[in-house]
CSV table of C-alpha atoms in Angstrom, one decimal:
chain,number,residue,atom,x,y,z
A,1269,MET,CA,-17.6,8.1,14.1
A,1270,VAL,CA,-15.9,7.6,10.8
A,1271,SER,CA,-18.2,8.4,7.9
A,1272,THR,CA,-18.9,5.3,5.9
A,1273,PRO,CA,-18.2,5.9,2.2
A,1274,ARG,CA,-20.8,5.2,-0.4
A,1275,GLU,CA,-21.1,1.6,-1.6
A,1276,ARG,CA,-18.8,1.0,-4.5
A,1277,LYS,CA,-18.2,-1.6,-7.2
A,1278,TRP,CA,-15.3,-1.1,-9.5
A,1279,GLN,CA,-15.4,-2.4,-13.0
A,1280,MET,CA,-13.4,-2.0,-16.2
A,1281,VAL,CA,-14.5,-1.9,-19.8
A,1282,VAL,CA,-12.0,-2.9,-22.4
A,1283,ASP,CA,-12.9,-1.8,-25.9
A,1284,VAL,CA,-11.0,-4.4,-28.1
A,1285,ASP,CA,-11.9,-2.4,-31.2
A,1286,ARG,CA,-9.9,0.6,-29.9
A,1287,CYS,CA,-6.8,-1.5,-28.8
A,1288,THR,CA,-3.9,-1.2,-31.1
A,1289,GLY,CA,-1.7,-3.5,-29.2
A,1290,CYS,CA,0.8,-0.8,-28.4
A,1291,GLN,CA,1.7,-2.1,-24.9
A,1292,ALA,CA,1.6,1.3,-23.2
A,1293,CYS,CA,-0.7,-0.2,-20.6
A,1294,VAL,CA,1.8,-3.0,-19.9
A,1295,VAL,CA,4.7,-0.5,-19.4
A,1296,ALA,CA,2.6,1.8,-17.3
A,1297,CYS,CA,1.5,-1.1,-15.1
A,1298,GLN,CA,5.1,-2.4,-14.6
A,1299,ALA,CA,6.2,1.1,-13.5
A,1300,GLU,CA,3.3,1.9,-11.3
A,1301,ASN,CA,3.2,-1.4,-9.4
A,1302,ASN,CA,6.9,-2.0,-8.8
A,1303,ILE,CA,6.9,-5.0,-11.0
A,1304,PRO,CA,10.4,-6.4,-11.5
A,1305,PHE,CA,11.8,-6.6,-15.1
A,1306,ASN,CA,11.2,-9.7,-17.1
A,1307,SER,CA,14.5,-10.9,-18.4
A,1308,GLU,CA,15.0,-13.4,-21.2
A,1309,SER,CA,15.7,-16.2,-18.8
A,1310,HIS,CA,12.5,-15.5,-17.0
A,1311,PHE,CA,10.6,-15.8,-20.3
A,1312,LYS,CA,12.3,-19.1,-21.0
A,1313,GLN,CA,11.3,-20.5,-17.7
A,1314,GLY,CA,7.7,-19.2,-18.1
A,1315,ARG,CA,8.0,-17.2,-14.9
A,1316,THR,CA,7.4,-13.7,-16.1
A,1317,PHE,CA,5.2,-11.0,-14.5
A,1318,SER,CA,2.7,-9.0,-16.3
A,1319,TRP,CA,-0.3,-7.9,-14.3
A,1320,ILE,CA,-1.7,-6.7,-17.7
A,1321,ARG,CA,-0.6,-8.2,-20.9
A,1322,ILE,CA,-1.6,-8.0,-24.6
A,1323,GLU,CA,-2.6,-11.4,-26.0
A,1324,ARG,CA,-2.1,-11.4,-29.7
A,1325,TYR,CA,-3.9,-13.8,-32.0
A,1326,TRP,CA,-4.5,-14.2,-35.7
A,1327,GLU,CA,-7.8,-14.3,-37.4
A,1328,GLY,CA,-8.5,-15.7,-40.9
A,1329,GLU,CA,-6.5,-17.8,-43.2
A,1330,PHE,CA,-3.3,-16.7,-45.0
A,1331,PRO,CA,-3.2,-14.4,-47.0
A,1332,ASP,CA,-6.2,-12.7,-45.4
A,1333,VAL,CA,-4.9,-12.9,-41.9
A,1334,LYS,CA,-5.5,-10.2,-39.3
A,1335,ALA,CA,-3.7,-9.5,-36.1
A,1336,ARG,CA,-6.0,-9.2,-33.1
A,1337,PHE,CA,-5.1,-7.9,-29.6
A,1338,LEU,CA,-6.8,-8.6,-26.3
A,1339,PRO,CA,-5.6,-6.8,-23.2
A,1340,PHE,CA,-5.6,-9.4,-20.4
A,1341,LEU,CA,-5.7,-8.6,-16.7
A,1342,CYS,CA,-7.1,-10.0,-13.5
A,1343,GLN,CA,-10.8,-10.1,-14.1
A,1344,HIS,CA,-11.7,-9.5,-10.4
A,1345,CYS,CA,-14.3,-12.2,-10.7
A,1346,ASP,CA,-17.3,-11.9,-8.4
A,1347,ASN,CA,-17.2,-15.6,-8.2
A,1348,ALA,CA,-13.5,-15.9,-8.1
A,1349,PRO,CA,-12.0,-19.5,-8.4
A,1350,CYS,CA,-8.8,-18.3,-6.7
A,1351,GLU,CA,-10.4,-17.2,-3.5
A,1352,PRO,CA,-11.9,-20.4,-1.9
A,1353,VAL,CA,-8.7,-22.4,-2.5
A,1354,CYS,CA,-6.4,-20.1,-0.5
A,1355,PRO,CA,-5.7,-21.9,2.8
A,1356,VAL,CA,-4.7,-18.7,4.6
A,1357,PHE,CA,-7.4,-16.3,3.3
A,1358,ALA,CA,-4.7,-14.2,1.6
A,1359,THR,CA,-7.0,-13.5,-1.3
A,1360,TYR,CA,-10.6,-12.5,-0.7
A,1361,HIS,CA,-13.3,-10.2,-2.1
A,1362,ASN,CA,-13.8,-6.9,-0.4
A,1363,ASN,CA,-16.9,-4.7,-0.3
A,1364,GLU,CA,-15.8,-2.7,-3.3
A,1365,GLY,CA,-15.8,-5.7,-5.7
A,1366,LEU,CA,-12.1,-6.0,-5.7
A,1367,ASN,CA,-10.3,-9.3,-5.6
A,1368,VAL,CA,-7.7,-8.4,-3.0
A,1369,GLN,CA,-4.3,-10.1,-2.5
A,1370,VAL,CA,-2.9,-9.6,1.0
A,1371,TYR,CA,0.8,-10.0,0.6
A,1372,ASN,CA,1.7,-10.3,4.2
A,1373,ARG,CA,-0.8,-13.2,4.6
A,1374,CYS,CA,0.3,-15.1,1.6
A,1375,VAL,CA,2.4,-18.2,2.2
A,1376,GLY,CA,2.9,-19.1,-1.4
A,1377,THR,CA,1.0,-22.3,-1.9
A,1378,ARG,CA,0.2,-21.2,-5.5
A,1379,PHE,CA,-3.2,-22.9,-5.3
A,1380,CYS,CA,-4.8,-19.7,-6.5
A,1381,GLN,CA,-2.6,-19.5,-9.6
A,1382,ASN,CA,-3.5,-23.1,-10.3
A,1383,ASN,CA,-7.2,-22.4,-10.1
A,1384,CYS,CA,-7.3,-19.1,-12.1
A,1385,PRO,CA,-8.7,-19.7,-15.5
A,1386,TYR,CA,-7.3,-16.4,-16.9
A,1387,HIS,CA,-3.6,-16.9,-15.9
A,1388,ALA,CA,-3.8,-13.5,-14.1
A,1389,ARG,CA,-1.7,-14.4,-11.0
A,1390,PHE,CA,2.0,-14.4,-10.7
A,1391,PHE,CA,4.4,-16.0,-8.3
A,1392,ASN,CA,7.6,-14.4,-7.0
A,1393,TYR,CA,10.2,-17.0,-7.6
A,1394,TRP,CA,13.0,-14.6,-6.7
A,1395,GLU,CA,13.6,-11.5,-4.6
A,1396,PRO,CA,12.8,-8.6,-6.9
A,1397,VAL,CA,15.9,-6.8,-8.2
A,1398,TRP,CA,16.1,-3.4,-10.0
A,1399,PRO,CA,19.0,-1.7,-11.6
A,1400,VAL,CA,20.9,0.7,-9.2
A,1401,GLN,CA,19.7,3.7,-11.2
A,1402,MET,CA,16.1,2.8,-10.3
A,1403,ARG,CA,16.7,2.8,-6.6
A,1404,ASN,CA,14.6,5.9,-6.0
A,1405,SER,CA,12.1,5.2,-8.8
A,1406,LEU,CA,9.9,2.7,-7.1
A,1407,ASN,CA,6.4,3.7,-6.2
A,1408,PRO,CA,6.2,4.3,-2.4
A,1409,ASP,CA,2.5,3.6,-2.4
A,1410,VAL,CA,2.9,0.0,-3.5
A,1411,THR,CA,4.4,-2.8,-1.4
A,1412,VAL,CA,7.5,-4.4,-3.0
A,1413,ARG,CA,6.6,-8.1,-2.9
A,1414,GLY,CA,9.3,-10.4,-1.7
A,1415,ARG,CA,10.1,-13.9,-2.8
A,1416,GLY,CA,7.6,-16.6,-2.3
A,1417,ILE,CA,4.3,-14.8,-2.6
A,1418,MET,CA,1.6,-14.3,-5.2
A,1419,GLU,CA,0.7,-11.0,-6.8
A,1420,LYS,CA,-1.7,-9.8,-9.4
A,1421,CYS,CA,-3.5,-6.8,-10.8
A,1422,THR,CA,-5.1,-4.8,-7.9
A,1423,PHE,CA,-7.1,-2.4,-10.1
A,1424,CYS,CA,-4.5,0.1,-8.8
A,1425,VAL,CA,-6.0,0.0,-5.3
A,1426,GLN,CA,-3.3,2.5,-4.2
A,1427,ARG,CA,-4.8,5.1,-6.5
A,1428,ILE,CA,-8.3,4.3,-5.3
A,1429,ARG,CA,-7.1,4.9,-1.7
A,1430,ARG,CA,-5.3,8.0,-2.7
A,1431,ALA,CA,-8.4,9.4,-4.4
A,1432,GLU,CA,-10.4,8.5,-1.3
A,1433,LEU,CA,-8.0,10.3,1.0
A,1434,ASP,CA,-7.9,13.4,-1.3
A,1435,ALA,CA,-11.7,13.4,-1.4
A,1436,LYS,CA,-11.8,13.2,2.4
A,1437,ARG,CA,-9.3,16.1,2.7
A,1438,GLN,CA,-11.6,18.1,0.6
A,1439,GLU,CA,-14.7,16.8,2.4
A,1440,ARG,CA,-16.5,15.3,-0.5
A,1441,GLU,CA,-17.1,11.9,-2.1
A,1442,VAL,CA,-14.9,10.3,-4.7
A,1443,ARG,CA,-16.0,11.5,-8.1
A,1444,ASP,CA,-15.7,9.7,-11.4
A,1445,GLY,CA,-12.5,10.8,-13.2
A,1446,ASP,CA,-10.7,11.6,-9.9
A,1447,PHE,CA,-8.3,8.8,-10.8
A,1448,GLN,CA,-7.6,6.1,-13.3
A,1449,PRO,CA,-5.6,2.9,-13.0
A,1450,ALA,CA,-2.2,3.2,-14.6
A,1451,CYS,CA,-3.1,1.2,-17.6
A,1452,ALA,CA,-6.2,3.2,-18.4
A,1453,GLN,CA,-4.3,6.4,-17.9
A,1454,ALA,CA,-1.6,5.4,-20.3
A,1455,CYS,CA,-3.9,4.0,-23.0
A,1456,PRO,CA,-3.6,6.4,-26.0
A,1457,THR,CA,-6.9,5.3,-27.6
A,1458,SER,CA,-8.9,5.2,-24.3
A,1459,ALA,CA,-9.6,1.5,-24.9
A,1460,LEU,CA,-9.6,1.0,-21.1
A,1461,VAL,CA,-12.3,2.7,-19.0
A,1462,PHE,CA,-12.4,2.2,-15.3
A,1463,GLY,CA,-15.2,3.3,-13.0
A,1464,ASP,CA,-17.7,2.6,-10.2
A,1465,VAL,CA,-20.9,1.0,-11.5
A,1466,LYS,CA,-22.7,2.2,-8.4
A,1467,ASP,CA,-22.1,5.8,-9.5
A,1468,PRO,CA,-24.7,6.7,-12.1
A,1469,GLN,CA,-22.5,9.5,-13.4
A,1470,SER,CA,-19.6,7.2,-14.3
A,1471,ARG,CA,-18.4,7.0,-17.8
A,1472,ILE,CA,-18.3,3.2,-17.5
A,1473,HIS,CA,-22.0,2.9,-18.1
A,1474,GLU,CA,-21.6,4.0,-21.7
A,1475,GLY,CA,-19.4,0.9,-22.3
A,1476,LEU,CA,-21.5,-1.4,-20.2
A,1477,ALA,CA,-24.6,-0.6,-22.2
A,1478,ASN,CA,-22.9,-1.4,-25.5
A,1479,LYS,CA,-24.3,-4.2,-27.5
A,1480,ARG,CA,-20.8,-5.5,-28.3
A,1481,ARG,CA,-20.2,-6.5,-24.7
A,1482,PHE,CA,-18.9,-9.9,-23.7
A,1483,ARG,CA,-16.9,-11.3,-20.9
A,1484,LEU,CA,-14.0,-13.7,-21.0
A,1485,ARG,CA,-14.8,-17.4,-20.4
A,1486,GLU,CA,-18.3,-16.5,-19.2
A,1487,GLU,CA,-19.3,-20.1,-19.5
A,1488,LEU,CA,-17.3,-20.8,-16.3
A,1489,GLY,CA,-19.6,-18.7,-14.2
A,1490,THR,CA,-16.8,-16.6,-12.7
A,1491,GLU,CA,-18.8,-13.4,-13.2
A,1492,PRO,CA,-15.8,-11.2,-14.2
A,1493,ASN,CA,-15.8,-7.5,-13.4
A,1494,VAL,CA,-13.8,-6.7,-16.6
A,1495,VAL,CA,-16.2,-6.3,-19.6
A,1496,TYR,CA,-14.9,-6.5,-23.1
A,1497,LEU,CA,-16.4,-4.9,-26.2
A,1498,SER,CA,-15.8,-7.0,-29.3
A,1499,LYS,CA,-13.9,-6.0,-32.4
A,1500,VAL,CA,-15.8,-4.2,-35.2
A,1501,ASP,CA,-14.6,-5.4,-38.6
A,1502,SER,CA,-16.9,-4.8,-41.6
A,1503,GLU,CA,-14.5,-6.4,-44.0
A,1504,ALA,CA,-14.3,-9.6,-42.1
A,1505,LYS,CA,-18.1,-9.7,-41.9
A,1506,GLU,CA,-18.4,-9.2,-45.7
A,1507,ALA,CA,-15.9,-11.9,-46.3
A,1508,ALA,CA,-17.8,-14.2,-44.1
A,1509,GLY,CA,-21.0,-13.4,-46.0
A,1510,HIS,CA,-22.8,-11.5,-43.2
A,1511,ALA,CA,-22.5,-8.1,-44.8
Y,339,MET,CA,21.6,-43.0,41.3
Y,340,PRO,CA,21.6,-45.2,38.2
Y,341,LYS,CA,23.3,-43.8,35.2
Y,342,ALA,CA,20.2,-44.0,33.0
Y,343,LEU,CA,18.1,-42.0,35.4
Y,344,SER,CA,20.6,-39.2,35.8
Y,345,ARG,CA,20.9,-39.0,32.0
Y,346,LEU,CA,17.1,-38.7,31.8
Y,347,LEU,CA,17.2,-35.9,34.4
Y,348,ILE,CA,19.9,-34.0,32.6
Y,349,GLY,CA,18.0,-34.4,29.3
Y,350,ALA,CA,14.8,-33.2,30.8
Y,351,LEU,CA,16.6,-30.2,32.4
Y,352,VAL,CA,18.2,-29.2,29.1
Y,353,GLY,CA,14.8,-29.6,27.3
Y,354,LEU,CA,13.2,-27.4,29.9
Y,355,VAL,CA,15.8,-24.7,29.5
Y,356,VAL,CA,15.5,-24.8,25.7
Y,357,LEU,CA,11.7,-24.6,26.0
Y,358,GLY,CA,12.0,-21.7,28.4
Y,359,VAL,CA,14.2,-19.8,26.1
Y,360,ILE,CA,11.8,-20.4,23.2
Y,361,VAL,CA,8.8,-19.3,25.3
Y,362,PHE,CA,10.6,-16.2,26.4
Y,363,PHE,CA,11.5,-15.1,22.8
Y,364,VAL,CA,8.1,-15.9,21.4
Y,365,GLY,CA,6.4,-14.2,24.3
Y,366,ASN,CA,8.6,-11.2,24.0
Y,367,ALA,CA,8.0,-10.9,20.3
Y,368,TRP,CA,4.2,-11.3,20.9
Y,369,PHE,CA,3.7,-8.9,23.8
Y,370,GLY,CA,6.8,-6.7,23.7
Y,371,LEU,CA,7.7,-3.8,21.6
Y,372,PRO,CA,9.3,-4.4,18.2
Y,373,VAL,CA,13.1,-5.0,18.2
Y,374,GLY,CA,15.1,-1.8,18.3
Y,375,ALA,CA,12.2,0.4,19.5
Y,376,GLN,CA,13.7,1.2,22.9
Y,377,GLY,CA,15.0,4.6,22.0
Y,378,PRO,CA,18.1,4.5,19.8
Y,379,GLU,CA,21.1,6.8,20.2
Y,380,GLN,CA,20.7,9.7,17.7
Y,381,PRO,CA,23.6,11.4,15.9
Y,382,ILE,CA,22.6,14.6,17.7
Y,383,ALA,CA,21.2,14.3,21.2
Y,384,PHE,CA,18.1,16.2,20.3
Y,385,PRO,CA,16.1,17.0,23.4
Y,386,HIS,CA,12.3,17.0,22.7
Y,387,THR,CA,12.0,18.1,26.4
Y,388,VAL,CA,13.6,21.5,25.5
Y,389,HIS,CA,11.7,22.1,22.3
Y,390,ALA,CA,8.3,20.6,22.9
Y,391,GLY,CA,8.3,20.5,26.7
Y,392,SER,CA,5.8,22.8,28.3
Y,393,VAL,CA,7.0,26.3,29.3
Y,394,GLU,CA,6.3,25.5,33.0
Y,395,SER,CA,8.8,22.6,32.8
Y,396,GLY,CA,11.4,24.8,31.2
Y,397,GLY,CA,10.7,24.0,27.6
Y,398,LEU,CA,9.7,26.1,24.7
Y,399,GLY,CA,6.3,24.6,24.3
Y,400,LEU,CA,6.5,24.3,20.5
Y,401,ASP,CA,3.6,22.4,18.8
Y,402,CYS,CA,4.6,19.1,17.2
Y,403,THR,CA,3.4,20.5,13.9
Y,404,PHE,CA,5.8,23.4,14.2
Y,405,CYS,CA,8.7,21.1,13.1
Y,406,HIS,CA,6.9,18.0,11.8
Y,407,ARG,CA,5.1,20.2,9.2
Y,408,ASN,CA,3.6,17.7,6.9
Y,409,VAL,CA,2.0,15.6,9.6
Y,410,ASP,CA,-1.5,17.0,9.3
Y,411,LYS,CA,-1.3,17.5,5.6
Y,412,GLY,CA,-0.1,14.2,4.1
Y,413,ALA,CA,0.9,10.6,4.7
Y,414,ALA,CA,4.4,11.1,6.2
Y,415,ALA,CA,5.1,13.2,9.4
Y,416,THR,CA,8.4,14.2,7.9
Y,417,VAL,CA,11.5,14.9,10.0
Y,418,PRO,CA,12.5,18.6,9.5
Y,419,SER,CA,15.4,19.3,7.2
Y,420,VAL,CA,18.7,20.8,8.6
Y,421,GLN,CA,17.6,24.1,6.9
Y,422,GLN,CA,14.4,24.2,8.9
Y,423,CYS,CA,16.4,23.7,12.1
Y,424,MET,CA,18.6,26.6,11.1
Y,425,PHE,CA,15.6,28.9,11.0
Y,426,CYS,CA,16.2,29.2,14.7
Y,427,HIS,CA,19.6,27.8,15.2
Y,428,SER,CA,21.4,30.3,12.9
Y,429,LYS,CA,20.8,32.6,15.9
Y,430,VAL,CA,20.5,30.0,18.8
Y,431,THR,CA,24.1,28.8,18.9
Y,432,GLY,CA,24.0,27.3,22.4
Y,433,GLU,CA,26.6,29.7,23.8
Y,434,GLY,CA,25.9,30.7,27.3
Y,435,SER,CA,23.4,27.9,27.7
Y,436,THR,CA,22.8,26.4,31.1
Y,437,SER,CA,23.0,22.9,29.6
Y,438,PRO,CA,26.6,21.6,29.4
Y,439,THR,CA,25.9,19.7,26.1
Y,440,ALA,CA,23.9,22.3,24.2
Y,441,LEU,CA,26.9,24.1,22.6
Y,442,ALA,CA,28.5,20.8,21.4
Y,443,GLU,CA,25.3,19.4,20.1
Y,444,ILE,CA,24.1,22.5,18.3
Y,445,THR,CA,27.5,22.9,16.8
Y,446,LYS,CA,27.1,19.5,15.2
Y,447,LEU,CA,23.9,20.8,13.6
Y,448,ARG,CA,25.5,24.1,12.4
Y,449,THR,CA,28.5,22.2,11.0
Y,450,ALA,CA,26.1,19.9,9.0
Y,451,ALA,CA,24.3,23.0,7.7
Y,452,GLU,CA,27.6,24.7,6.6
Y,453,GLN,CA,28.7,21.6,4.8
Y,454,GLY,CA,25.2,21.0,3.3
Y,455,GLU,CA,25.0,17.5,4.8
Y,456,PRO,CA,21.8,16.0,6.1
Y,457,ILE,CA,21.7,14.5,9.5
Y,458,SER,CA,21.2,10.7,9.6
Y,459,TRP,CA,18.5,10.5,12.3
Y,460,VAL,CA,17.8,7.0,13.4
Y,461,ARG,CA,14.2,6.1,12.8
Y,462,VAL,CA,12.3,5.2,15.9
Y,463,HIS,CA,8.8,4.3,14.7
Y,464,ARG,CA,8.9,2.0,11.7
Y,465,LEU,CA,5.9,0.2,10.2
Y,466,PRO,CA,6.6,-2.7,7.9
Y,467,ASP,CA,6.7,-2.0,4.1
Y,468,HIS,CA,3.4,-3.8,3.5
Y,469,VAL,CA,1.5,-1.3,5.7
Y,470,GLN,CA,0.3,2.0,4.2
Y,471,PHE,CA,-0.2,4.4,7.0
Y,472,VAL,CA,-1.4,8.0,6.4
Y,473,HIS,CA,-0.9,10.5,9.2
Y,474,ASP,CA,-3.3,13.3,8.3
Y,475,VAL,CA,-6.6,11.3,8.2
Y,476,HIS,CA,-5.9,9.8,11.6
Y,477,ILE,CA,-5.0,13.2,13.1
Y,478,ARG,CA,-8.2,14.8,11.6
Y,479,TYR,CA,-10.3,12.1,13.1
Y,480,LEU,CA,-8.7,12.5,16.6
Y,481,MET,CA,-9.1,16.3,16.3
Y,482,GLU,CA,-12.8,15.8,16.1
Y,483,SER,CA,-13.0,13.0,18.6
Y,484,PRO,CA,-10.8,14.1,21.6
Y,485,ASP,CA,-12.2,11.3,23.8
Y,486,VAL,CA,-10.2,8.8,21.8
Y,487,ILE,CA,-6.9,10.5,22.6
Y,488,VAL,CA,-4.9,8.7,25.2
Y,489,ASN,CA,-1.6,9.3,27.1
Y,490,SER,CA,-2.4,12.9,27.6
Y,491,THR,CA,-5.2,15.3,28.6
Y,492,PRO,CA,-5.9,17.4,25.5
Y,493,ALA,CA,-6.9,21.0,25.7
Y,494,ILE,CA,-10.4,20.9,24.1
Y,495,ARG,CA,-11.4,24.0,22.2
Y,496,GLN,CA,-14.9,25.6,22.4
Y,497,ASP,CA,-16.3,23.7,19.5
Y,498,GLY,CA,-15.3,20.3,21.0
Y,499,THR,CA,-12.3,19.8,18.8
Y,500,VAL,CA,-8.6,19.9,19.6
Y,501,ASP,CA,-5.5,21.2,18.0
Y,502,ALA,CA,-3.6,18.8,15.7
Y,503,ALA,CA,-0.6,18.7,18.0
Y,504,GLN,CA,-2.8,17.4,20.9
Y,505,THR,CA,-3.5,14.1,19.1
Y,506,CYS,CA,0.0,12.8,18.7
Y,507,SER,CA,0.3,11.3,22.2
Y,508,THR,CA,-2.3,8.6,21.3
Y,509,CYS,CA,0.3,6.6,19.4
Y,510,HIS,CA,3.6,8.3,20.2
Y,511,GLY,CA,3.2,8.9,24.0
Y,512,GLN,CA,4.4,12.0,25.8
Y,513,VAL,CA,7.3,12.8,23.4
Y,514,ALA,CA,7.6,16.2,25.0
Y,515,THR,CA,8.9,14.6,28.2
Y,516,MET,CA,11.3,12.3,26.5
Y,517,ALA,CA,15.0,13.3,26.4
Y,518,LYS,CA,15.5,10.4,24.0
Y,519,VAL,CA,12.5,9.4,21.9
Y,520,LYS,CA,11.4,5.8,22.3
Y,521,GLN,CA,8.4,3.9,21.0
Y,522,VAL,CA,5.7,3.5,23.7
Y,523,ARG,CA,3.0,1.6,21.8
Y,524,ALA,CA,3.5,-1.7,20.1
Y,525,LEU,CA,2.0,-0.4,16.8
Y,526,LYS,CA,1.5,-4.0,15.7
Y,527,MET,CA,-1.5,-5.0,13.6
Y,528,GLY,CA,-3.6,-6.0,16.7
Y,529,ASP,CA,-3.0,-2.5,18.0
Y,530,CYS,CA,-4.3,-0.9,14.8
Y,531,VAL,CA,-7.2,-3.2,14.4
Y,532,ASP,CA,-8.4,-2.8,18.0
Y,533,CYS,CA,-8.6,1.0,17.5
Y,534,HIS,CA,-10.2,0.7,14.1
Y,535,ARG,CA,-12.9,-1.6,15.5
Y,536,ALA,CA,-13.5,0.6,18.5
Y,537,ASN,CA,-13.9,3.7,16.2
Y,538,ASN,CA,-15.9,2.0,13.4
Y,539,ALA,CA,-13.0,2.6,10.9
Y,540,PRO,CA,-12.5,0.2,8.0
Y,541,THR,CA,-11.1,-3.2,8.9
Y,542,ASP,CA,-10.9,-4.4,5.3
Y,543,CYS,CA,-7.4,-5.8,4.7
Y,544,ALA,CA,-7.0,-3.6,1.6
Y,545,ALA,CA,-7.6,-0.5,3.7
Y,546,CYS,CA,-4.0,-0.7,4.8
Y,547,HIS,CA,-2.3,-3.6,2.9
Y,548,TYR,CA,-1.7,-3.0,-0.8
């Protein structure tokens, strides 16, 4: 009998106040998940890949304008709009709260991309190509997606599985801090915190209990599993007369 | 016979043959072993019978884990490096062997070692890239559940467990009796899932596909 692991639900807290827009998470994600390079022509066609991206926007009127950054990734919605539209069940919700994309099932209808309100899904329009020097630099734990299928942020499920296997080898449960997704690991200001909400010891609870919490496009009822903490800006508040 | 009728007959015959060919290929792909799994020719005719075969049958009776060292420690079973072969074969040259091919084959290995070249073994068991298989957890499970092991009668220890090397036959068959290793099990997804269901292992897609 295989021991059934403890029930899990993975979530991420993104503290927007800590984000400096440095893009380290973006680079780490591209490297970890075998994401092909985005060339200029890809950008021009609007066919780039970035499982996580930094959305930059401006707040205020010139000259008192401020740059704001918002890390954007698959929200792993509990009530995901992408899932019911897939005709081949290539995307579904698993028992760990992950929105899973099964590459070998996907036939590339792109319905899920169409139905995603966060633009978090990306379609492989071409066979992925890397420079020859990078031939041995791909991550062996992550499938290289071929042409014609969808892909998106997996919450680094390969690291979750690896942590589970390591825990099993040491005959214990997965502990908080055993692993981090590539983006959270790379973040120099620890703006991204990943954890299991079913684990009372997890650091994620600190963020989840924060008053500044909000979720993206909550009005749609998608129940995202990525929680954001809003920007703290005393100057802006004073300027707006809230002091 | 009217011309139209004979044409119809010929057409039907051709159609039947084409259908037969299609059915054969689809059926073969569905029920048969993957293409190329029927034991490829290796650069060195390595006899598992001599190395892993039982002492009674004239082999050395080495455990699988003696050469495939990583198999119970990590994801990959690993094929031993030339250096590892040379642990023994620096002394075992094949001279005076009863086998007529031993000297020639071992010389290939020793030449490779001298030149610092690896040996391009032809892979026999290959899972698709979108499947993540980890050897050691499967072996650990089989070590504790010897009744799941098939294709061999494992030597069960006092505490009801078996040695790691006793579990391999479940997927790989009796490699110790194969002069040329070939795949014995389909190792397609149905094969994996049947076993996972029977043993209450996870059947979540993301358990193996990511």
